[in-house]
Coordinates of C-alpha atoms and ligand atoms in Angstrom, one line a residue:
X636 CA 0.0 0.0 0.0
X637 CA 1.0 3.2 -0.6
X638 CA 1.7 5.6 2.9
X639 CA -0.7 7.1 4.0
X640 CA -0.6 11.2 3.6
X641 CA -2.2 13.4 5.6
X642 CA -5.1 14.9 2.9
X643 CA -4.2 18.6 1.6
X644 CA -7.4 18.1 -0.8
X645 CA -9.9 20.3 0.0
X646 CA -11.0 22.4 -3.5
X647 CA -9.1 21.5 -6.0
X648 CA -6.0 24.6 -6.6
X649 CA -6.2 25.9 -10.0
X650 CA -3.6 25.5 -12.0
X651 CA -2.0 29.1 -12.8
X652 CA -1.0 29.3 -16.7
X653 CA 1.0 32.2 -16.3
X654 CA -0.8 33.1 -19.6
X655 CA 0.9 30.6 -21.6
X656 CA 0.0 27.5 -23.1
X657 CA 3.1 25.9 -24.8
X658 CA 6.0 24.8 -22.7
X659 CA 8.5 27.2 -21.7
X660 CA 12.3 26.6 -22.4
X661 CA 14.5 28.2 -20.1
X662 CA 18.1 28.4 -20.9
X663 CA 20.8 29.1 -18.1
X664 CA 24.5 29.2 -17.2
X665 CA 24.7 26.4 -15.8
X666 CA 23.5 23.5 -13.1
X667 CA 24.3 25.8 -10.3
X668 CA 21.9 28.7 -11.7
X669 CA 19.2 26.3 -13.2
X670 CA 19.3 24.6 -9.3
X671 CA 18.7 28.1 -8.1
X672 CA 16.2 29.1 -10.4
X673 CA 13.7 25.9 -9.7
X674 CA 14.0 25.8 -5.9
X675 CA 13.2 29.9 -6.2
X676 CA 9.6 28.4 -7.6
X677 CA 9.2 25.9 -5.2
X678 CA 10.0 28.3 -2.3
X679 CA 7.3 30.6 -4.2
X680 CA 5.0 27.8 -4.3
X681 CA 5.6 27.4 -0.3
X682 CA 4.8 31.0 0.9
X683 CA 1.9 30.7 -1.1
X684 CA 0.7 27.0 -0.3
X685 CA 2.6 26.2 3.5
X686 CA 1.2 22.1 2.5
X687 CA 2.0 22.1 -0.9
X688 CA 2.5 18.5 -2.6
X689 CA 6.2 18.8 -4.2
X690 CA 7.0 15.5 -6.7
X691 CA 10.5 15.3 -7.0
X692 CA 12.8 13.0 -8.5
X693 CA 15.9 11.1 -8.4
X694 CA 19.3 10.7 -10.1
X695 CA 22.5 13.6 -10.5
X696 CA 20.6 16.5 -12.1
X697 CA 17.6 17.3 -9.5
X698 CA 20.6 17.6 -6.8
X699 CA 21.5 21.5 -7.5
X700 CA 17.7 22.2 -6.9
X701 CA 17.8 20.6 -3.5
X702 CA 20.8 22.2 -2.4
X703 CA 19.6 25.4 -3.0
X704 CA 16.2 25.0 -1.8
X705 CA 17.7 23.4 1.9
X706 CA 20.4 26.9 2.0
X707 CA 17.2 28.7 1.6
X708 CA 15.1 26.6 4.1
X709 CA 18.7 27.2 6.6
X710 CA 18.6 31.0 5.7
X711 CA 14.9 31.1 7.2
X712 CA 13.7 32.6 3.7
X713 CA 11.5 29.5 3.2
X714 CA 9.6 27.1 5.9
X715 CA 9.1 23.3 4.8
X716 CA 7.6 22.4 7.7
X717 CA 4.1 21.7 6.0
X718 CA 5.3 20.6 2.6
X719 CA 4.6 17.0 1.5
X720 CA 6.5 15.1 -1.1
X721 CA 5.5 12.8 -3.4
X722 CA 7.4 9.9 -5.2
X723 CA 8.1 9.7 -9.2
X724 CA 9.4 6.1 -9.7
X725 CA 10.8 3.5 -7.4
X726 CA 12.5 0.1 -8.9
X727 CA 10.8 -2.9 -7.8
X728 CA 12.1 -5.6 -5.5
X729 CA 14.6 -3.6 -4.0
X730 CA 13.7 -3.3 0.5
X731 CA 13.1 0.7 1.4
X732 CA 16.1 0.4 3.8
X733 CA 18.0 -0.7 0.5
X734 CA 20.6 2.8 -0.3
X735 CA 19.6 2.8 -3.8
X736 CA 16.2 2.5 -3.4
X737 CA 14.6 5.9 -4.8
X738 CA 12.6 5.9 -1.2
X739 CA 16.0 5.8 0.8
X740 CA 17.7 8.0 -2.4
X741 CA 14.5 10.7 -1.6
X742 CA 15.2 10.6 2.2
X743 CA 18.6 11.1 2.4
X744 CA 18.7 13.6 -0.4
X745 CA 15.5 15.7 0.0
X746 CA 13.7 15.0 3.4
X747 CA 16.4 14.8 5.8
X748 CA 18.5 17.8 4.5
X749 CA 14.7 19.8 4.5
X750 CA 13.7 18.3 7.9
X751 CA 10.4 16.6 6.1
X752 CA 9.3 13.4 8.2
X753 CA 8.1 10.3 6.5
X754 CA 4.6 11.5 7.4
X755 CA 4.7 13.7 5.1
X756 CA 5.9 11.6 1.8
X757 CA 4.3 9.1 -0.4
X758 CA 5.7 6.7 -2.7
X759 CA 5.0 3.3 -4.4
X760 CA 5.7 -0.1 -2.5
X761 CA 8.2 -1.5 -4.7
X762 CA 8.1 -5.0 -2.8
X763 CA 4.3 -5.1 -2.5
X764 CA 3.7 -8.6 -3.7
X765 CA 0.6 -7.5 -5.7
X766 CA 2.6 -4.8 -8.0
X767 CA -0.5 -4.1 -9.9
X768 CA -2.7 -3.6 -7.1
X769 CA 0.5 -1.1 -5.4
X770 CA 0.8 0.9 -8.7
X771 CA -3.0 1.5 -8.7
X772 CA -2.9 2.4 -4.9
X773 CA -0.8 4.6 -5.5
X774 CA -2.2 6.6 -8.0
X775 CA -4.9 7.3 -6.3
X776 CA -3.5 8.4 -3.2
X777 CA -1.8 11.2 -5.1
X778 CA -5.5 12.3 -6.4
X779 CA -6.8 11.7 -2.5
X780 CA -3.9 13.8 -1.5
X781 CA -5.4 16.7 -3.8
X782 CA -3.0 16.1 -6.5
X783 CA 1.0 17.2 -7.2
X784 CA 1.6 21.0 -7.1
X785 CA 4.4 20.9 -8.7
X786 CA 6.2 18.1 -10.3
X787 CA 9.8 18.3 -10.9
X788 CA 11.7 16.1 -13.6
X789 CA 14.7 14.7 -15.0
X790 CA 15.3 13.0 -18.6
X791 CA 16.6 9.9 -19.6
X792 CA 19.2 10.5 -22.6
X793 CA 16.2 8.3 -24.7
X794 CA 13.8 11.3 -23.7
X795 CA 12.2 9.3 -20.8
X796 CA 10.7 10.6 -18.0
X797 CA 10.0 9.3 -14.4
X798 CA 10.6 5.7 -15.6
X799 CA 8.1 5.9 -18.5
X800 CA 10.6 4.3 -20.9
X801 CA 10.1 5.3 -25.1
X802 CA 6.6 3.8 -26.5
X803 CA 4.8 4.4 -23.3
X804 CA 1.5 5.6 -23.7
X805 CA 1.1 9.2 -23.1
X806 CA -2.2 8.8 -21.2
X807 CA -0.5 6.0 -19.0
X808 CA -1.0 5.7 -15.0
X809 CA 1.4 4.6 -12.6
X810 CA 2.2 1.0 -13.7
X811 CA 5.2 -1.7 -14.0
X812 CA 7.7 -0.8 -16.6
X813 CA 10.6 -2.8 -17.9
X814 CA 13.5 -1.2 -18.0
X815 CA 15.6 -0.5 -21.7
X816 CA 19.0 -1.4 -21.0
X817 CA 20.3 1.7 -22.3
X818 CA 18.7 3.4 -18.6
X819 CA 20.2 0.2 -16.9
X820 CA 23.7 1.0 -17.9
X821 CA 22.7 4.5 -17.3
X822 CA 21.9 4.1 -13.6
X823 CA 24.8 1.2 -13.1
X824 CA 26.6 3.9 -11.9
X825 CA 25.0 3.8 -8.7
X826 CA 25.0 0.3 -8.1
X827 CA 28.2 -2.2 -7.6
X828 CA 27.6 -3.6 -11.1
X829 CA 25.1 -3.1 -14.1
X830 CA 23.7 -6.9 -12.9
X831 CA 22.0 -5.2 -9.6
X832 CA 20.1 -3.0 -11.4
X833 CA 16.7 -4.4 -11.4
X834 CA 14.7 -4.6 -14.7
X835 CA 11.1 -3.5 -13.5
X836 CA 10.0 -0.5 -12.1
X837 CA 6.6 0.8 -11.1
X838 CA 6.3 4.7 -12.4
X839 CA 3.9 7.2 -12.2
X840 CA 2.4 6.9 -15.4
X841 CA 2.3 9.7 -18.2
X842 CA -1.1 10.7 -17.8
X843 CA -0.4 10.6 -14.0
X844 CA 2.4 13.1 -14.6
X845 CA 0.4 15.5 -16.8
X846 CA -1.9 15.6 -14.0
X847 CA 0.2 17.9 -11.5
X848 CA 0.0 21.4 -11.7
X849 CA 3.0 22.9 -13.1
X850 CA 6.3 20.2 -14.5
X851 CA 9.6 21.6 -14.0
X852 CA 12.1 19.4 -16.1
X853 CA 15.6 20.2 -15.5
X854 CA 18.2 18.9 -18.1
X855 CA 22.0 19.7 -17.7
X856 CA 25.1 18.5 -19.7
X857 CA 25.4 17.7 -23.6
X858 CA 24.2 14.2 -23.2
X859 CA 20.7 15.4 -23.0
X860 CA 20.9 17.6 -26.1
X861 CA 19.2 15.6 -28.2
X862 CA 16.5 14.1 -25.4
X863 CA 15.7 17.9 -25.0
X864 CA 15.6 18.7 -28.5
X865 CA 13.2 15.9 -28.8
X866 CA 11.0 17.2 -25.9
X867 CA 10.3 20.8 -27.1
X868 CA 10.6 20.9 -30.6
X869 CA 9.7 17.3 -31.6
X870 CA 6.4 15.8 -32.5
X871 CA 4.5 15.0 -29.4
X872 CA 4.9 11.5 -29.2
X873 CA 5.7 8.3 -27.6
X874 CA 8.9 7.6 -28.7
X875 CA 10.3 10.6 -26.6
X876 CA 7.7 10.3 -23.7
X877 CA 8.8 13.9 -22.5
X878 CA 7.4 15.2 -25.5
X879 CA 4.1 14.7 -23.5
X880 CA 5.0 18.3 -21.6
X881 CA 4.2 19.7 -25.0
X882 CA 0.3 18.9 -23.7
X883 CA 0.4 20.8 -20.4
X884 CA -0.9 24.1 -19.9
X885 CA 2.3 25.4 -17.1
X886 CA 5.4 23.0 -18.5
X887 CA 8.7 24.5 -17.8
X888 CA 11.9 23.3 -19.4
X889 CA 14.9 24.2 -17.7
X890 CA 18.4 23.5 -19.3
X891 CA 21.6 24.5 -19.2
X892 CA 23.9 25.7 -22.6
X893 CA 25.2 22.1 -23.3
X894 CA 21.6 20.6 -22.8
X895 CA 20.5 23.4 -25.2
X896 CA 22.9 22.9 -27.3
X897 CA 21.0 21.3 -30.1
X898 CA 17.5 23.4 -29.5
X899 CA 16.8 25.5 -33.1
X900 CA 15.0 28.3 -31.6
X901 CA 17.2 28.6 -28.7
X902 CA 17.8 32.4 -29.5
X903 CA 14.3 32.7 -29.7
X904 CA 13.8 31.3 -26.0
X905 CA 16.7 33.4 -24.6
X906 CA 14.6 36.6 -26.0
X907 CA 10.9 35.0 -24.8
X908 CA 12.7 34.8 -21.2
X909 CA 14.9 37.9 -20.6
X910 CA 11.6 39.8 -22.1
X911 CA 9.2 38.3 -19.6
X912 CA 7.8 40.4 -17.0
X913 CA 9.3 39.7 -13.5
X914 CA 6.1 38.7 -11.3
X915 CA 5.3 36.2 -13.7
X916 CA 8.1 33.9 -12.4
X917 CA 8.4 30.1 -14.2
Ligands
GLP1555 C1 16.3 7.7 -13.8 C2 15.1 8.3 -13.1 C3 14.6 9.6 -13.8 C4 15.8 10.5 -14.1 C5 16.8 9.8 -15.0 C6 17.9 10.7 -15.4 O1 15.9 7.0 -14.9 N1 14.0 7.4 -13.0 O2 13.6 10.2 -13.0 O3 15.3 11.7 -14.7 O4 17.3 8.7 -14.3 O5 18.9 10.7 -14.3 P1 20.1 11.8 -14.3 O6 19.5 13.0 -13.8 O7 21.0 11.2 -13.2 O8 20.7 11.8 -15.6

């Protein structure tokens, strides 16, 4: 079963557009600044909405944004003592004490260094011996809990996001996936050897994902250049399932100059952004 959550339902929050409706593509310096930029939203998101449900994620590029956002929880400019989190992707059959489960990856990373208790996250049971029955509990605990506020994501270098692996359906729910072995040799590294990383995974599915208020991708370094490239100004379609951001009405693409390095209108997005009006934020 998925934990339990204390409810922040109530009336549904509306999600704020920010008088756009294609995704936004925001190219920075670097990591550091891109970090900076997303945990400035998700502090913004936190004076406004104290229990706000944050969906983070795992692997090397969500770390910058979780730095910063801790040195501002430290510097008293933001309080996380209401926030919730909620869980992207877990592999299956790996324990929760095991260190490379994403449940112990999400502790140690994000709700220890925030002070966030375990009553306030949710995730999938990735050793629930009815997998099916785990994915769909978890699901709708994510509705129950009023839904994800903001959902922030990485990208596989095949366009993937969460763990919905190219040719998932873009109206998906959070389900079993097999892994390609292209993301198992990409997450070896965080494992003894590429024969402990599991094959399945449970993910929140694509049409879970779509369902959060605002997606904040962050991509950083030149192997995601063409993932990226793929996600913005590709087709929508389920051969790059992060393509699927191109159907959200608040998606926010955040990469640095080696991520955007293969993006066609990249001058055009530098303009869009240094021209935007200030209170409008990402
Ligand atoms: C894994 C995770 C994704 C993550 C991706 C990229 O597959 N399930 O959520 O976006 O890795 O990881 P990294 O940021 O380390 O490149």
């Amino acid at each position: 079963m998925a934990a339990p959550l204390p409810s922040g339902a109530g009336p549904r929050r509306v999600p704020s557009q920010n008088g756009r409706l294609s995704v936004e593509v925001v190219i920075v310096p670097d990591a550091k600044a891109g970090g900076a930029l997303i945990a400035g939203a998700m502090a913004d998101l936190l004076r406004r909405t104290p229990d706000a449900l944050l969906g983070v994620a795992t692997g090397s590029t969500p770390l910058p944004v979780y730095e910063a956002l801790v040195a501002q929880v430290r510097s008293g400019s933001v309080d996380t003592s209401r926030a919730r989190i909620a869980q992207l992707d877990e592999y299956v059959g790996l324990t929760a004490d095991h260190p490379e489960s994403y449940r112990s990856v999400l502790r140690r990373e994000v709700l220890e260094p925030l002070g966030i208790g375990m009553d306030a996250f949710m995730g999938p049971d990735g050793t629930a011996e009815d997998v099916q029955a785990a994915c769909e509990a978890y699901d709708r605990a994510l509705t129950e809990a009023g839904g994800v506020d903001l959902q922030l994501l990485g990208i596989g270098t095949d366009g993937h996001i969460g763990f919905n692996e190219p040719c998932s359906s873009l109206v998906s729910r959070t389900r079993i996936k097999t892994l390609t072995e292209q993301t198992r040799v990409d997450n070896a590294r965080f494992f003894d050897d590429i024969d402990q990383v599991p094959h399945h995974v449970i993910t929140q599915g694509i049409g879970t994902i779509l369902e959060a208020r605002h997606l904040v991708l962050l991509a950083t370094g030149e192997g995601k250049a063409d993932a990226v490239a793929a996600t913005v100004e590709g087709p929508v379609a389920a051969v790059c399932p992060a393509s699927a951001l191109q159907l959200h009405p608040h998606a926010t693409v955040v990469v640095d100059e080696a991520a955007a390095s293969k993006l066609k209108f990249a001058d055009y997005f530098r303009r869009t952004y240094v021209n935007k009006p200030d209170w409008q934020g990402i």
